């Protein structure tokens, strides 16, 4: 590992002051599970690492919603009574992350900003777009776990499980830099790759920190969150979905359908939402909405199976949200 300086920031102001404007020169460290692995593999080589575990790790009530500090551990998100009561899909996503050890160490800020799990990106021998190279190796390579939506130039899938319910619940992220704070909707935070921004997965500036996640009052939505993994392994899901339903009697008044592990960003499907609106939830409407969610998917050479897996995740998340049995 390349030698680096360590700054133990006492608070958010000190933390941003220690960050650099230059991309990846200085990086925040939460639990360090993603960053240290990348540093050991020479994928990321910052000169300075800034500890952000002393930042806010609490949950506070704000206008009917909750404000979650980015230093909060995932285990605490999974077990927090108010998060579980108001945003069950967030708690469900947190409890499914990795293993108890990973959840005890990983922070909300680290989870949302972890870098892709693509094996080409993670291997120092492959200088792909993400590392300043001029190609993505996955279209002609081993792409079993890559995206089925988006047309490049990079085909990663976003690795964060928390990002998907945060987009579904319309969360806002508070970002802080030496220039002050700004609020960015979760849906606008994660970015699709273009030739210009392909090295990054979000709008965070190099000298900015994600300090809080603000969840608006949930209203009376019903939620479902369904993840599909190989066996019951602790690995990242192959595909997953968060579904929120606002009901009027037995009819869906409004729906949010967001998929994970299928695209470089949490992938919202308005087609699925339209397929549900104005209908009662039945096994048939769930199947039709799931089929609508996967319309337009363009699998790579080795990941067509993910289309069916994602369809199943959406269908089951809908049934779960409606309180119906998963058959
Ligand atoms: C076997 C295994 C299975 C896993 N399964 C899953 C899974 O199913 N779902 C899932 O979501 N994750 C999964 N993970 C990933 C794990 O959840 C992440 O590694 C962890 O959440 C990262 O948190 P951390 O605090 O350790 O991040 P760190 O390593 O400290 O940071 C990660 C990145 O975020 C940046 N960062 C940290 N804090 C901030 C901040 N406040 N503002 C801006 N940038 C910041 C860092 O600079 C770094 O680039 C798995 C990991 C393993 C090893």
Coordinates of C-alpha atoms and ligand atoms in Angstrom, one line a residue:
X1 CA 0.0 0.0 0.0
X2 CA 1.3 3.5 -0.8
X3 CA 2.1 5.5 2.4
X4 CA -0.6 8.1 3.3
X5 CA -1.3 10.7 5.9
X6 CA -4.1 10.2 8.4
X7 CA -6.3 13.0 9.7
X8 CA -8.6 12.2 12.6
X9 CA -11.3 14.8 12.1
X10 CA -13.1 15.8 15.2
X11 CA -16.2 17.1 13.4
X12 CA -17.6 17.8 9.9
X13 CA -16.0 21.2 9.6
X14 CA -12.5 19.8 10.3
X15 CA -13.2 16.9 8.0
X16 CA -14.0 19.0 4.9
X17 CA -11.1 21.3 5.7
X18 CA -8.8 18.3 5.3
X19 CA -10.2 17.2 1.9
X20 CA -8.5 18.3 -1.3
X21 CA -10.1 19.7 -4.5
X22 CA -8.1 17.3 -6.5
X23 CA -9.9 14.0 -7.4
X24 CA -8.9 11.1 -5.0
X25 CA -5.9 13.0 -3.5
X26 CA -7.6 12.9 -0.1
X27 CA -10.5 10.7 0.8
X28 CA -12.9 10.3 3.7
X29 CA -12.8 7.0 5.6
X30 CA -15.8 5.5 7.5
X31 CA -15.6 1.9 8.3
X32 CA -12.8 1.5 5.7
X33 CA -14.0 -1.8 4.3
X34 CA -14.2 -0.5 0.8
X35 CA -11.5 2.2 0.8
X36 CA -8.8 0.1 2.5
X37 CA -9.4 -2.8 0.2
X38 CA -9.0 -0.5 -2.9
X39 CA -5.8 1.0 -1.4
X40 CA -4.3 -2.4 -0.7
X41 CA -5.0 -3.4 -4.3
X42 CA -3.5 -0.1 -5.7
X43 CA -6.8 0.8 -7.3
X44 CA -7.1 4.0 -5.3
X45 CA -4.0 5.7 -3.9
X46 CA -4.8 8.8 -1.9
X47 CA -2.1 10.9 -0.2
X48 CA -4.4 11.6 2.8
X49 CA -7.2 9.7 4.5
X50 CA -9.7 11.6 6.7
X51 CA -11.5 9.8 9.4
X52 CA -15.2 10.7 9.3
X53 CA -16.4 8.3 12.0
X54 CA -16.7 11.2 14.5
X55 CA -19.4 12.9 12.4
X56 CA -23.0 12.7 13.3
X57 CA -24.1 9.1 13.8
X58 CA -27.6 9.8 15.3
X59 CA -31.1 9.8 14.1
X60 CA -33.2 13.0 14.6
X61 CA -36.8 13.8 13.9
X62 CA -37.4 16.5 11.2
X63 CA -40.8 17.6 10.0
X64 CA -42.4 14.2 10.3
X65 CA -39.4 12.5 8.7
X66 CA -35.9 11.4 10.0
X67 CA -32.4 12.8 9.5
X68 CA -29.7 10.1 9.6
X69 CA -26.1 11.0 10.3
X70 CA -23.7 9.5 7.7
X71 CA -21.4 8.0 10.4
X72 CA -24.3 5.8 11.6
X73 CA -23.4 2.1 11.3
X74 CA -25.5 -0.1 9.2
X75 CA -26.3 -2.4 12.1
X76 CA -27.8 0.6 13.9
X77 CA -29.9 1.5 10.8
X78 CA -31.1 -2.1 10.7
X79 CA -32.1 -2.1 14.4
X80 CA -33.4 1.4 14.8
X81 CA -37.0 1.3 15.9
X82 CA -38.1 4.5 14.2
X83 CA -36.4 3.7 10.9
X84 CA -38.0 0.2 11.0
X85 CA -41.4 1.7 11.8
X86 CA -41.4 4.6 9.3
X87 CA -39.1 3.2 6.5
X88 CA -39.2 -0.6 6.7
X89 CA -37.5 -1.0 3.3
X90 CA -34.5 1.0 4.6
X91 CA -34.2 -1.3 7.6
X92 CA -34.7 -4.4 5.4
X93 CA -31.9 -3.3 3.0
X94 CA -29.5 -2.6 5.9
X95 CA -30.2 -6.0 7.5
X96 CA -29.3 -7.8 4.3
X97 CA -26.0 -6.1 3.7
X98 CA -23.1 -8.6 3.9
X99 CA -22.5 -10.1 7.4
X100 CA -22.9 -8.9 11.0
X101 CA -19.2 -7.9 10.9
X102 CA -19.7 -5.8 7.8
X103 CA -22.8 -4.2 9.2
X104 CA -21.0 -3.4 12.5
X105 CA -18.2 -1.7 10.7
X106 CA -19.8 -0.1 7.6
X107 CA -21.3 3.4 7.8
X108 CA -24.2 4.9 5.9
X109 CA -21.8 7.4 4.2
X110 CA -19.4 4.6 3.2
X111 CA -22.2 2.4 1.9
X112 CA -23.6 5.1 -0.3
X113 CA -20.2 6.1 -1.7
X114 CA -18.6 2.7 -2.0
X115 CA -17.1 2.1 -5.4
X116 CA -18.3 -0.5 -7.9
X117 CA -17.6 -4.2 -7.4
X118 CA -16.7 -4.8 -11.0
X119 CA -13.8 -7.2 -11.1
X120 CA -12.1 -5.2 -13.9
X121 CA -12.2 -2.0 -11.9
X122 CA -11.0 -3.8 -8.8
X123 CA -8.0 -5.4 -10.6
X124 CA -5.0 -3.1 -10.9
X125 CA -4.0 -4.8 -14.2
X126 CA -7.1 -3.5 -16.0
X127 CA -7.0 0.2 -16.7
X128 CA -10.6 0.7 -17.5
X129 CA -12.6 3.9 -18.0
X130 CA -13.1 4.2 -14.2
X131 CA -9.3 4.4 -13.7
X132 CA -8.6 6.9 -16.6
X133 CA -8.4 4.2 -19.3
X134 CA -10.1 4.2 -22.6
X135 CA -12.4 1.2 -22.5
X136 CA -14.8 -0.9 -20.4
X137 CA -13.7 -4.5 -20.4
X138 CA -17.1 -6.0 -19.5
X139 CA -18.9 -6.0 -22.8
X140 CA -16.4 -8.5 -24.4
X141 CA -15.5 -10.0 -21.0
X142 CA -16.9 -11.7 -18.0
X143 CA -20.1 -9.7 -17.5
X144 CA -22.3 -12.0 -15.4
X145 CA -22.9 -9.4 -12.7
X146 CA -22.9 -6.3 -14.8
X147 CA -25.7 -4.0 -15.8
X148 CA -28.8 -4.8 -17.9
X149 CA -29.9 -1.2 -18.2
X150 CA -27.9 1.8 -19.6
X151 CA -25.8 1.8 -22.7
X152 CA -22.3 2.4 -21.4
X153 CA -19.7 3.6 -21.7
X154 CA -19.3 1.7 -18.3
X155 CA -21.5 -1.2 -17.4
X156 CA -21.1 -1.3 -13.7
X157 CA -24.0 -1.8 -11.3
X158 CA -24.2 0.5 -8.3
X159 CA -23.1 -1.5 -5.3
X160 CA -25.1 0.2 -2.5
X161 CA -28.1 -1.5 -1.1
X162 CA -29.2 1.5 0.9
X163 CA -29.3 3.7 -2.2
X164 CA -32.3 2.0 -3.6
X165 CA -34.8 2.5 -0.8
X166 CA -33.4 6.0 -0.2
X167 CA -34.3 6.8 -3.9
X168 CA -37.7 5.1 -3.4
X169 CA -38.5 7.2 -0.3
X170 CA -37.3 10.3 -2.1
X171 CA -34.5 11.0 0.4
X172 CA -32.4 14.1 0.2
X173 CA -28.6 14.0 0.9
X174 CA -26.9 16.9 2.7
X175 CA -23.4 17.5 1.2
X176 CA -20.9 19.8 2.9
X177 CA -17.7 21.4 1.5
X178 CA -15.6 24.4 2.4
X179 CA -18.1 26.4 0.3
X180 CA -21.0 25.4 2.5
X181 CA -23.8 22.9 2.4
X182 CA -26.1 21.8 -0.5
X183 CA -29.1 19.5 -0.6
X184 CA -29.3 17.0 -3.4
X185 CA -32.2 14.5 -3.9
X186 CA -31.0 10.9 -3.8
X187 CA -32.4 10.4 -7.3
X188 CA -30.1 13.2 -8.6
X189 CA -27.1 12.2 -6.6
X190 CA -26.3 9.0 -8.5
X191 CA -25.2 9.6 -12.1
X192 CA -25.3 7.6 -15.2
X193 CA -21.8 7.3 -16.8
X194 CA -20.9 9.5 -19.7
X195 CA -17.5 9.9 -21.4
X196 CA -17.0 13.1 -19.3
X197 CA -17.9 11.7 -15.8
X198 CA -17.3 8.0 -16.3
X199 CA -14.8 7.9 -13.4
X200 CA -17.5 8.8 -10.8
X201 CA -20.8 7.4 -9.8
X202 CA -22.3 10.5 -8.2
X203 CA -22.2 14.3 -8.1
X204 CA -20.0 14.5 -4.9
X205 CA -17.1 17.0 -5.4
X206 CA -13.7 15.8 -4.3
X207 CA -13.7 18.2 -1.3
X208 CA -17.3 17.4 -0.3
X209 CA -18.7 15.0 2.3
X210 CA -22.1 13.4 2.5
X211 CA -23.1 14.2 6.1
X212 CA -26.8 13.4 6.4
X213 CA -29.6 11.5 4.7
X214 CA -33.0 13.3 5.2
X215 CA -36.1 11.1 4.8
X216 CA -39.4 12.9 4.3
X217 CA -42.5 12.0 6.2
X218 CA -43.5 8.7 4.7
X219 CA -47.2 9.2 4.7
X220 CA -49.2 6.0 4.7
X221 CA -47.2 4.1 2.1
X222 CA -46.8 0.3 2.2
X223 CA -43.4 -1.1 1.3
X224 CA -41.8 -4.2 0.0
X225 CA -38.1 -4.9 -0.4
X226 CA -36.9 -8.1 -2.0
X227 CA -33.3 -9.1 -2.8
X228 CA -32.1 -12.2 -4.7
X229 CA -28.7 -13.7 -4.0
X230 CA -26.9 -16.8 -4.9
X231 CA -28.1 -19.3 -2.2
X232 CA -28.2 -17.4 1.1
X233 CA -24.6 -16.1 0.7
X234 CA -23.4 -12.9 2.2
X235 CA -22.4 -11.6 -1.2
X236 CA -24.1 -8.6 -3.0
X237 CA -27.5 -9.3 -4.5
X238 CA -27.8 -10.3 -8.1
X239 CA -30.9 -8.0 -8.4
X240 CA -33.3 -6.4 -5.9
X241 CA -36.2 -4.0 -5.7
X242 CA -37.9 -1.6 -3.3
X243 CA -41.6 -1.0 -4.0
X244 CA -43.8 1.6 -2.3
X245 CA -47.5 1.6 -2.7
X246 CA -50.0 4.3 -1.7
X247 CA -53.4 2.7 -1.5
X248 CA -56.9 4.0 -1.8
X249 CA -58.9 1.2 -0.4
X250 CA -57.8 -1.9 -2.3
X251 CA -56.6 0.2 -5.4
X252 CA -53.1 1.5 -5.9
X253 CA -53.2 5.2 -6.0
X254 CA -49.5 5.7 -6.5
X255 CA -46.4 3.5 -6.7
X256 CA -42.6 3.8 -6.6
X257 CA -40.7 0.9 -8.1
X258 CA -36.9 1.1 -7.9
X259 CA -34.5 -1.7 -8.8
X260 CA -30.9 -2.3 -7.6
X261 CA -27.9 -4.2 -9.1
X262 CA -29.3 -3.7 -12.6
X263 CA -27.7 -0.4 -13.7
X264 CA -25.0 2.1 -12.7
X265 CA -27.7 4.0 -10.6
X266 CA -30.7 2.9 -8.6
X267 CA -33.1 2.2 -11.5
X268 CA -36.6 3.6 -11.1
X269 CA -39.3 2.2 -13.4
X270 CA -42.1 4.5 -14.2
X271 CA -43.5 1.9 -16.6
X272 CA -44.0 -0.4 -13.6
X273 CA -45.5 2.3 -11.6
X274 CA -48.0 3.1 -14.3
X275 CA -48.8 -0.5 -14.7
X276 CA -49.8 -0.6 -11.0
X277 CA -51.7 2.7 -10.7
X278 CA -55.4 2.5 -10.5
X279 CA -55.4 -1.3 -10.1
X280 CA -55.9 -3.6 -7.2
X281 CA -52.7 -5.6 -6.4
X282 CA -53.2 -9.2 -7.5
X283 CA -50.7 -11.9 -8.6
X284 CA -51.6 -10.9 -12.2
X285 CA -51.0 -7.1 -11.7
X286 CA -47.7 -7.9 -9.9
X287 CA -46.5 -10.0 -12.8
X288 CA -47.6 -7.4 -15.4
X289 CA -45.9 -4.6 -13.5
X290 CA -42.7 -6.6 -13.1
X291 CA -42.7 -7.3 -16.9
X292 CA -43.1 -3.6 -17.5
X293 CA -40.2 -2.9 -15.1
X294 CA -37.8 -5.0 -17.3
X295 CA -39.0 -3.6 -20.6
X296 CA -36.1 -2.1 -22.4
X297 CA -33.5 -4.1 -20.5
X298 CA -30.5 -4.9 -22.7
X299 CA -28.4 -7.7 -21.2
X300 CA -24.8 -8.2 -22.1
X301 CA -23.5 -11.5 -23.4
X302 CA -23.6 -13.4 -20.1
X303 CA -26.2 -11.8 -17.9
X304 CA -29.6 -12.3 -19.6
X305 CA -30.5 -14.4 -16.6
X306 CA -30.6 -11.1 -14.5
X307 CA -33.6 -10.0 -16.4
X308 CA -35.7 -12.8 -15.0
X309 CA -34.1 -12.4 -11.5
X310 CA -34.9 -8.7 -11.5
X311 CA -38.5 -9.4 -12.7
X312 CA -38.9 -11.8 -9.8
X313 CA -37.5 -9.3 -7.3
X314 CA -40.0 -6.6 -8.5
X315 CA -42.9 -9.0 -8.5
X316 CA -42.2 -10.2 -5.0
X317 CA -41.6 -6.7 -3.6
X318 CA -45.0 -5.7 -5.0
X319 CA -46.7 -8.7 -3.4
X320 CA -44.9 -8.1 -0.1
X321 CA -45.9 -4.4 -0.1
X322 CA -49.5 -5.4 -0.6
X323 CA -49.3 -8.0 2.2
X324 CA -49.9 -10.9 -0.3
X325 CA -48.3 -14.3 -0.1
X326 CA -45.3 -14.8 -2.3
X327 CA -45.9 -18.0 -4.2
Ligands
LIG1 C1 -18.6 -9.8 1.5 C2 -19.2 -8.5 1.4 C3 -20.6 -8.4 1.1 C4 -21.2 -7.1 1.0 N1 -22.5 -7.1 0.6 C5 -23.1 -5.8 0.5 C6 -24.4 -5.7 0.1 O1 -25.2 -6.7 0.0 N2 -24.9 -4.5 0.0 C7 -24.2 -3.3 0.1 O2 -24.7 -2.2 0.0 N3 -22.9 -3.4 0.5 C8 -22.3 -4.6 0.6 N4 -21.0 -4.7 1.0 C9 -20.2 -3.5 1.0 C10 -20.2 -2.9 2.4 O3 -21.5 -2.6 2.8 C11 -19.4 -1.6 2.2 O4 -18.1 -1.9 2.0 C12 -19.6 -0.7 3.3 O5 -20.9 -0.3 3.4 C13 -18.7 0.5 3.2 O6 -18.8 1.2 4.4 P1 -17.5 1.8 5.1 O7 -18.0 2.7 6.1 O8 -16.7 0.7 5.5 O9 -16.9 2.6 3.8 P2 -15.5 3.1 3.6 O10 -14.6 2.1 3.0 O11 -15.0 3.9 4.7 O12 -15.8 4.2 2.4 C14 -16.3 3.8 1.2 C15 -16.1 4.9 0.2 O13 -17.0 6.0 0.5 C16 -16.3 7.2 0.8 N5 -16.9 7.8 2.0 C17 -17.0 7.3 3.2 N6 -17.7 8.1 4.0 C18 -18.1 9.1 3.2 C19 -18.9 10.3 3.5 N7 -19.4 10.6 4.7 N8 -19.1 11.2 2.4 C20 -18.5 10.9 1.2 N9 -17.8 9.8 0.9 C21 -17.6 9.0 1.9 C22 -14.8 6.8 1.0 O14 -13.9 7.7 0.7 C23 -14.7 5.5 0.1 O15 -14.4 5.9 -1.2 C24 -20.4 -6.0 1.2 C25 -19.1 -6.1 1.5 C26 -18.5 -7.3 1.6 C27 -17.0 -7.4 2.0

